[in-house]
Tab-separated table of C-alpha atoms in Angstrom:
chain	number	residue	atom	x	y	z
N	1	MET	CA	110.405	114.299	99.858
N	2	LYS	CA	112.705	115.456	102.646
N	3	ALA	CA	114.941	117.970	100.952
N	4	LEU	CA	115.832	121.618	100.871
N	5	VAL	CA	116.470	122.835	97.368
N	6	GLN	CA	120.037	123.888	96.580
N	7	ASP	CA	120.671	123.374	92.862
N	8	LEU	CA	116.973	123.624	92.096
N	9	GLN	CA	115.793	127.060	91.034
N	10	LEU	CA	112.160	127.405	92.113
N	11	LYS	CA	111.300	129.334	88.984
N	12	GLY	CA	112.740	126.482	86.948
N	13	LEU	CA	110.583	124.049	88.875
N	14	GLN	CA	107.564	126.252	88.221
N	15	ARG	CA	108.247	126.189	84.494
N	16	ARG	CA	108.532	122.415	84.595
N	17	MET	CA	105.290	122.089	86.550
N	18	ASP	CA	103.519	124.464	84.133
N	19	LYS	CA	104.106	121.910	81.387
N	20	ILE	CA	102.377	119.150	83.371
N	21	GLN	CA	98.733	118.999	82.431
N	22	THR	CA	97.499	115.807	84.082
N	23	PRO	CA	100.094	114.742	86.664
N	24	VAL	CA	99.744	111.354	88.320
N	25	ALA	CA	102.859	111.262	90.484
N	26	ALA	CA	106.319	112.698	90.929
N	27	VAL	CA	109.029	110.083	90.394
N	28	VAL	CA	111.791	110.693	92.935
N	29	ILE	CA	115.165	108.956	92.639
N	30	MET	CA	116.963	108.929	95.990
N	31	ALA	CA	120.695	109.366	95.323
N	32	CYS	CA	123.792	109.647	97.480
N	33	ASN	CA	127.302	108.814	96.317
N	34	ARG	CA	127.201	106.506	93.283
N	35	ALA	CA	127.051	108.487	90.047
N	36	ASP	CA	127.392	105.309	87.948
N	37	TYR	CA	124.402	103.711	89.677
N	38	LEU	CA	122.405	106.909	89.306
N	39	GLU	CA	123.097	107.031	85.577
N	40	ARG	CA	121.931	103.426	85.110
N	41	THR	CA	118.746	104.132	87.054
N	42	ILE	CA	117.978	107.344	85.146
N	43	LYS	CA	118.466	105.601	81.793
N	44	SER	CA	116.176	102.751	82.856
N	45	ILE	CA	113.436	105.196	83.882
N	46	LEU	CA	113.752	107.471	80.842
N	47	LYS	CA	113.411	104.432	78.574
N	48	TYR	CA	109.761	104.183	79.647
N	49	GLN	CA	109.091	107.632	81.118
N	50	ASN	CA	109.700	109.763	78.028
N	51	ALA	CA	106.384	108.803	76.468
N	52	VAL	CA	104.458	109.726	79.624
N	53	ALA	CA	106.660	112.521	80.996
N	54	SER	CA	103.763	114.940	81.417
N	55	LYS	CA	102.173	112.560	83.919
N	56	TYR	CA	105.342	111.598	85.772
N	57	PRO	CA	107.812	114.466	86.311
N	58	LEU	CA	111.219	113.084	87.251
N	59	PHE	CA	113.336	114.321	90.173
N	60	VAL	CA	116.703	113.332	91.629
N	61	SER	CA	116.858	113.994	95.358
N	62	GLN	CA	120.504	113.939	96.418
N	63	ASP	CA	121.533	113.180	99.992
N	64	GLY	CA	124.975	114.660	100.568
N	65	SER	CA	127.299	116.686	98.396
N	66	ASP	CA	129.025	114.183	96.108
N	67	PRO	CA	130.072	116.366	93.112
N	68	GLN	CA	129.890	113.512	90.582
N	69	VAL	CA	126.313	112.686	91.564
N	70	ARG	CA	125.363	116.337	91.266
N	71	GLU	CA	127.080	116.663	87.891
N	72	LYS	CA	125.431	113.499	86.579
N	73	ALA	CA	121.955	114.596	87.657
N	74	LEU	CA	122.392	118.077	86.188
N	75	SER	CA	123.499	116.598	82.856
N	76	TYR	CA	119.913	115.487	82.144
N	77	ASP	CA	117.442	118.094	80.919
N	78	GLN	CA	114.525	115.685	81.496
N	79	LEU	CA	114.691	115.887	85.291
N	80	THR	CA	114.961	118.285	88.225
N	81	HIS	CA	117.830	117.942	90.698
N	82	MET	CA	117.331	118.629	94.422
N	83	GLN	CA	119.711	118.308	97.338
N	84	HIS	CA	119.085	117.331	100.972
N	85	LEU	CA	120.470	119.924	103.366
N	86	ASP	CA	118.029	119.532	106.269
N	87	SER	CA	114.694	117.942	107.100
N	88	LYS	CA	112.418	120.702	105.796
N	89	PRO	CA	110.070	119.495	103.058
N	90	VAL	CA	110.180	120.891	99.542
N	91	GLN	CA	107.281	123.221	98.783
N	92	THR	CA	106.083	123.763	95.227
N	93	GLU	CA	104.555	127.120	94.356
N	94	ARG	CA	101.104	125.714	93.559
N	95	PRO	CA	99.263	123.476	96.011
N	96	GLY	CA	97.626	120.263	94.862
N	97	GLU	CA	99.744	119.693	91.766
N	98	LEU	CA	100.567	116.050	92.413
N	99	ILE	CA	98.435	113.345	93.970
N	100	ALA	CA	101.251	110.900	94.715
N	101	TYR	CA	104.988	110.367	95.013
N	102	TYR	CA	107.053	107.404	93.784
N	103	LYS	CA	110.354	106.830	95.554
N	104	ILE	CA	113.088	104.826	93.870
N	105	ALA	CA	116.618	104.099	95.078
N	106	HIS	CA	119.506	105.119	92.830
N	107	ASP	CA	120.415	101.488	92.099
N	108	MET	CA	117.155	100.321	90.533
N	109	GLU	CA	115.940	99.376	87.064
N	110	ILE	CA	112.242	99.401	86.196
N	111	ALA	CA	109.902	97.086	84.276
N	112	PRO	CA	108.212	98.107	80.991
N	113	ASP	CA	104.790	98.336	82.679
N	114	PHE	CA	106.106	100.227	85.735
N	115	PHE	CA	104.154	103.420	85.089
N	116	ASP	CA	100.924	101.691	84.051
N	117	TYR	CA	101.105	99.554	87.185
N	118	PHE	CA	101.450	102.529	89.482
N	119	GLU	CA	98.794	104.524	87.690
N	120	ALA	CA	96.282	101.714	88.212
N	121	ALA	CA	97.400	101.398	91.829
N	122	ALA	CA	97.034	105.145	92.398
N	123	ALA	CA	93.355	104.896	91.504
N	124	LEU	CA	93.032	102.019	93.969
N	125	MET	CA	94.660	104.032	96.759
N	126	GLU	CA	92.295	106.908	96.169
N	127	LYS	CA	89.347	104.560	96.740
N	128	ASP	CA	90.743	102.547	99.660
N	129	LYS	CA	92.269	104.624	102.447
N	130	THR	CA	93.426	101.478	104.264
N	131	ILE	CA	96.226	101.193	101.678
N	132	MET	CA	99.203	103.053	103.073
N	133	ALA	CA	101.512	102.576	100.084
N	134	VAL	CA	101.955	100.627	96.861
N	135	SER	CA	105.260	98.915	96.158
N	136	SER	CA	106.902	97.563	93.029
N	137	TRP	CA	108.828	95.017	95.099
N	138	ASN	CA	108.398	91.474	96.409
N	139	ASP	CA	111.011	90.279	98.903
N	140	ASN	CA	110.348	86.708	97.749
N	141	GLY	CA	110.350	87.738	94.092
N	142	GLN	CA	113.261	85.525	93.068
N	143	LYS	CA	112.860	83.705	89.729
N	144	GLN	CA	112.211	80.350	91.386
N	145	PHE	CA	109.329	81.704	93.528
N	146	VAL	CA	107.188	83.690	91.041
N	147	HIS	CA	104.990	82.939	88.059
N	148	ASP	CA	102.120	85.341	87.305
N	149	PRO	CA	102.966	89.000	86.478
N	150	GLU	CA	99.292	90.028	86.856
N	151	ILE	CA	98.856	88.900	90.472
N	152	LEU	CA	98.918	91.515	93.260
N	153	TYR	CA	98.737	90.994	97.016
N	154	ARG	CA	97.993	92.990	100.120
N	155	SER	CA	100.693	92.831	102.804
N	156	ASP	CA	101.169	93.885	106.421
N	157	PHE	CA	104.915	94.239	105.783
N	158	PHE	CA	106.286	97.298	103.994
N	159	PRO	CA	107.946	95.937	100.821
N	160	GLY	CA	110.125	98.995	100.050
N	161	LEU	CA	112.455	99.374	97.031
N	162	GLY	CA	110.279	101.413	94.709
N	163	TRP	CA	107.065	102.587	96.344
N	164	MET	CA	104.294	105.157	96.089
N	165	LEU	CA	102.346	107.197	98.638
N	166	THR	CA	99.382	109.474	98.070
N	167	LYS	CA	100.074	113.137	98.663
N	168	SER	CA	97.680	113.166	101.618
N	169	THR	CA	99.533	110.263	103.258
N	170	TRP	CA	102.872	111.978	102.678
N	171	ASN	CA	101.576	115.203	104.218
N	172	GLU	CA	100.448	113.180	107.223
N	173	LEU	CA	103.704	111.258	107.679
N	174	SER	CA	106.457	113.605	106.504
N	175	PRO	CA	106.809	115.554	109.785
N	176	LYS	CA	107.805	112.339	111.568
N	177	TRP	CA	109.460	110.488	108.713
N	178	PRO	CA	112.198	108.186	110.085
N	179	LYS	CA	115.832	108.665	109.176
N	180	ALA	CA	116.637	104.969	109.549
N	181	TYR	CA	115.194	102.440	107.139
N	182	TRP	CA	113.494	99.191	108.174
N	183	ASP	CA	113.213	99.439	111.966
N	184	ASP	CA	112.039	103.037	112.228
N	185	TRP	CA	109.716	102.702	109.249
N	186	LEU	CA	108.029	99.695	110.809
N	187	ARG	CA	107.700	101.484	114.141
N	188	LEU	CA	105.988	104.237	112.187
N	189	GLN	CA	103.771	101.631	110.551
N	190	GLU	CA	102.693	100.403	113.975
N	191	ASN	CA	101.266	103.852	114.688
N	192	HIS	CA	98.912	103.469	111.716
N	193	LYS	CA	97.383	100.083	112.407
N	194	GLY	CA	94.900	98.728	109.924
N	195	ARG	CA	96.720	100.247	106.947
N	196	GLN	CA	98.427	97.875	104.575
N	197	PHE	CA	100.503	97.736	101.414
N	198	ILE	CA	100.018	96.499	97.872
N	199	ARG	CA	102.804	94.474	96.271
N	200	PRO	CA	103.174	92.503	93.022
N	201	GLU	CA	104.080	88.853	92.697
N	202	VAL	CA	106.633	89.711	89.997
N	203	CYS	CA	108.774	92.768	90.774
N	204	ARG	CA	108.502	95.991	88.777
N	205	THR	CA	111.923	97.122	90.005
N	206	TYR	CA	115.276	95.355	90.114
N	207	ASN	CA	118.004	96.238	92.607
N	208	PHE	CA	121.376	95.931	90.848
N	209	GLY	CA	123.493	97.601	93.533
N	210	GLU	CA	125.747	95.135	95.311
N	211	HIS	CA	127.481	97.932	97.217
N	212	GLY	CA	126.149	99.920	100.148
N	213	SER	CA	123.425	98.083	102.052
N	214	SER	CA	123.301	95.160	99.593
N	215	LEU	CA	126.518	93.292	100.257
N	216	GLY	CA	127.957	89.904	99.521
N	217	GLN	CA	125.960	86.797	100.270
N	218	PHE	CA	122.725	88.720	100.882
N	219	PHE	CA	122.899	90.258	97.415
N	220	ARG	CA	123.705	86.956	95.713
N	221	GLN	CA	121.002	85.009	97.548
N	222	TYR	CA	118.116	87.464	97.647
N	223	LEU	CA	118.619	90.404	95.249
N	224	GLU	CA	120.531	89.141	92.242
N	225	PRO	CA	117.981	86.347	91.459
N	226	ILE	CA	114.994	88.742	91.552
N	227	LYS	CA	112.782	88.406	88.485
N	228	LEU	CA	112.140	91.799	86.857
N	229	ASN	CA	108.860	91.692	84.988
N	230	ASP	CA	109.323	91.721	81.214
N	231	VAL	CA	105.640	91.496	80.225
N	232	GLN	CA	103.648	94.568	79.187
N	233	VAL	CA	100.553	94.032	81.317
N	234	ASP	CA	97.535	96.108	80.287
N	235	TRP	CA	96.729	97.383	83.770
N	236	LYS	CA	94.042	99.755	82.507
N	237	SER	CA	91.904	96.771	81.561
N	238	LYS	CA	92.380	94.933	84.875
N	239	ASP	CA	89.725	94.871	87.571
N	240	LEU	CA	91.613	95.468	90.811
N	241	SER	CA	88.537	95.672	93.010
N	242	TYR	CA	89.499	92.356	94.622
N	243	LEU	CA	92.290	94.288	96.384
N	244	MET	CA	89.832	96.531	98.247
N	245	GLU	CA	90.027	95.696	101.939
N	246	ASP	CA	86.580	94.125	102.388
N	247	GLU	CA	86.862	92.112	99.193
N	248	TYR	CA	90.442	91.009	99.612
N	249	ILE	CA	90.082	89.289	102.949
N	250	LYS	CA	87.328	87.085	101.483
N	251	HIS	CA	89.277	86.556	98.261
N	252	PHE	CA	92.452	85.535	100.073
N	253	ALA	CA	90.629	83.350	102.616
N	254	GLU	CA	88.958	81.385	99.830
N	255	ILE	CA	92.260	80.715	98.067
N	256	LEU	CA	93.855	79.652	101.345
N	257	LYS	CA	91.002	77.317	102.279
N	258	ASN	CA	91.333	75.522	98.957
N	259	ALA	CA	95.050	74.858	99.426
N	260	LYS	CA	95.913	71.335	100.549
N	261	PRO	CA	97.410	71.081	104.055
N	262	ILE	CA	100.859	69.581	104.547
N	263	ASN	CA	101.891	68.345	107.979
N	264	GLY	CA	105.059	67.044	109.543
N	265	ALA	CA	108.652	67.206	108.371
N	266	ASP	CA	110.000	67.368	104.814
N	267	ALA	CA	107.596	70.127	103.740
N	268	VAL	CA	109.567	70.786	100.545
N	269	LEU	CA	109.439	67.180	99.409
N	270	LYS	CA	105.739	66.857	100.253
N	271	ALA	CA	104.861	70.114	98.485
N	272	SER	CA	106.627	68.933	95.357
N	273	ASN	CA	104.518	65.770	95.262
N	274	VAL	CA	101.110	67.417	95.672
N	275	GLN	CA	99.012	68.720	92.807
N	276	GLY	CA	97.774	72.287	93.257
N	277	ASP	CA	98.336	74.861	96.013
N	278	VAL	CA	99.491	73.750	99.467
N	279	ARG	CA	99.612	75.278	102.938
N	280	VAL	CA	102.058	74.631	105.729
N	281	HIS	CA	101.171	75.767	109.249
N	282	TYR	CA	103.865	77.149	111.537
N	283	LYS	CA	103.606	77.443	115.327
N	284	ASP	CA	105.790	80.463	116.060
N	285	GLN	CA	108.683	82.492	114.688
N	286	PRO	CA	111.375	79.798	115.160
N	287	ASP	CA	109.106	77.275	113.435
N	288	PHE	CA	108.486	79.702	110.573
N	289	GLU	CA	112.212	80.302	110.193
N	290	ARG	CA	112.843	76.545	110.054
N	291	ILE	CA	110.248	76.016	107.314
N	292	ALA	CA	111.269	79.139	105.350
N	293	ARG	CA	114.883	77.981	105.438
N	294	GLN	CA	113.883	74.664	103.851
N	295	PHE	CA	112.229	76.429	100.922
N	296	GLY	CA	114.852	79.185	100.653
N	297	VAL	CA	112.522	82.170	101.159
N	298	PHE	CA	113.136	85.067	103.546
N	299	GLN	CA	113.196	84.007	107.188
N	300	GLU	CA	113.330	87.522	108.627
N	301	TRP	CA	110.605	89.108	110.784
N	302	LYS	CA	110.289	92.752	111.774
N	303	ASP	CA	108.132	93.816	114.713
N	304	GLY	CA	106.323	90.484	114.722
N	305	VAL	CA	105.607	90.418	110.970
N	306	PRO	CA	107.302	88.035	108.484
N	307	ARG	CA	108.427	89.637	105.240
N	308	THR	CA	105.587	89.797	102.656
N	309	ALA	CA	103.021	88.439	105.170
N	310	TYR	CA	99.292	89.169	105.112
N	311	LYS	CA	97.492	88.150	108.329
N	312	GLY	CA	100.560	86.059	109.142
N	313	VAL	CA	100.456	84.207	105.801
N	314	VAL	CA	103.466	84.223	103.468
N	315	VAL	CA	102.788	83.066	99.903
N	316	PHE	CA	105.230	82.132	97.146
N	317	ARG	CA	105.474	79.652	94.248
N	318	TYR	CA	107.307	76.358	94.730
N	319	PRO	CA	107.770	75.101	92.179
N	320	PRO	CA	105.827	77.462	89.928
N	321	PRO	CA	102.931	77.615	89.273
N	322	ARG	CA	102.063	75.891	92.577
N	323	ARG	CA	101.489	78.321	95.448
N	324	VAL	CA	102.808	77.552	98.917
N	325	PHE	CA	101.181	79.306	101.880
N	326	LEU	CA	103.041	79.446	105.196
N	327	VAL	CA	100.198	79.952	107.649
N	328	GLY	CA	100.540	81.461	111.122
N	329	PRO	CA	98.869	80.193	114.319
N	330	LYS	CA	96.297	83.037	114.256
N	331	SER	CA	95.914	83.412	110.484
N	332	PHE	CA	92.672	81.462	110.151
N	333	GLU	CA	91.113	83.480	112.954
N	334	LEU	CA	92.245	86.780	111.415
N	335	LEU	CA	90.843	85.737	108.036
N	336	GLY	CA	87.568	84.507	109.452
N	337	ILE	CA	88.244	80.917	108.411
N	338	LYS	CA	86.759	78.138	110.463
N	339	SER	CA	88.867	75.017	110.816
N	340	VAL	CA	89.020	73.080	107.532
């Protein structure tokens, strides 16, 4: 949390922290200049956070000095307002209070199982240090590409838009945290090779903000159709051990091997006429972009990684429940799969 406290009284923060008996994570809403968006986000979070407030203290971290944003944040007794004035990190008065931080943009709504999902994922991160962050987002999470709200994936691409770090990871990264978003974050990711991200198939956050960075055609094509999970998944009963690094690579490789290969042109038509999961191999980035364009999923790469990819493989449903795997030229080698 890059902020210097202005409106926050440290004694007030101490009183709030004194009430927290078993904290799991601080929930931090990143706000700037849209008080109406902030209000919608706060209401969405409080709808599910009130019952578990002792585990998930809520903060609004304001970037800038918009008076309406400040007034809106301060109108809620259930949260603590902070304001960014420089790059010095906030220090609480007791070390070790929180084991993780969630970060949420001020134009997000959350799913009913948002907190249970992250609590289960926090336990996973504590066990597997190769997980850099857990996200509530899937870039290819549009309604037409998802099916199972209980499925989680590992990814080499930072999903963003509602994510959680352990406190130890934040302490490691905060001194060099980038000010820009995608490009600088992914350069930072390159300096921590071998660490990956957890993402859901069905999103636990929904980005409703068409203004700012989410404009026009991009919003209508990629953000507006996102499916926000509406199922109360019992994450406490789920065995997530398959997401541990050593287990997951075998788990994912087996699923991929069993998918039926599709070759040649008209991948969409061929996929629609095959029973079960399918895989389509691409040769390079232009070839990937051509195939992704046919299906309508994200074509974008950052620093050599396609959005949502794991070992160069992008997976989505088309049509649900069939899974389509777009497989890179080195994916089989990276997954330890011999030619099949």
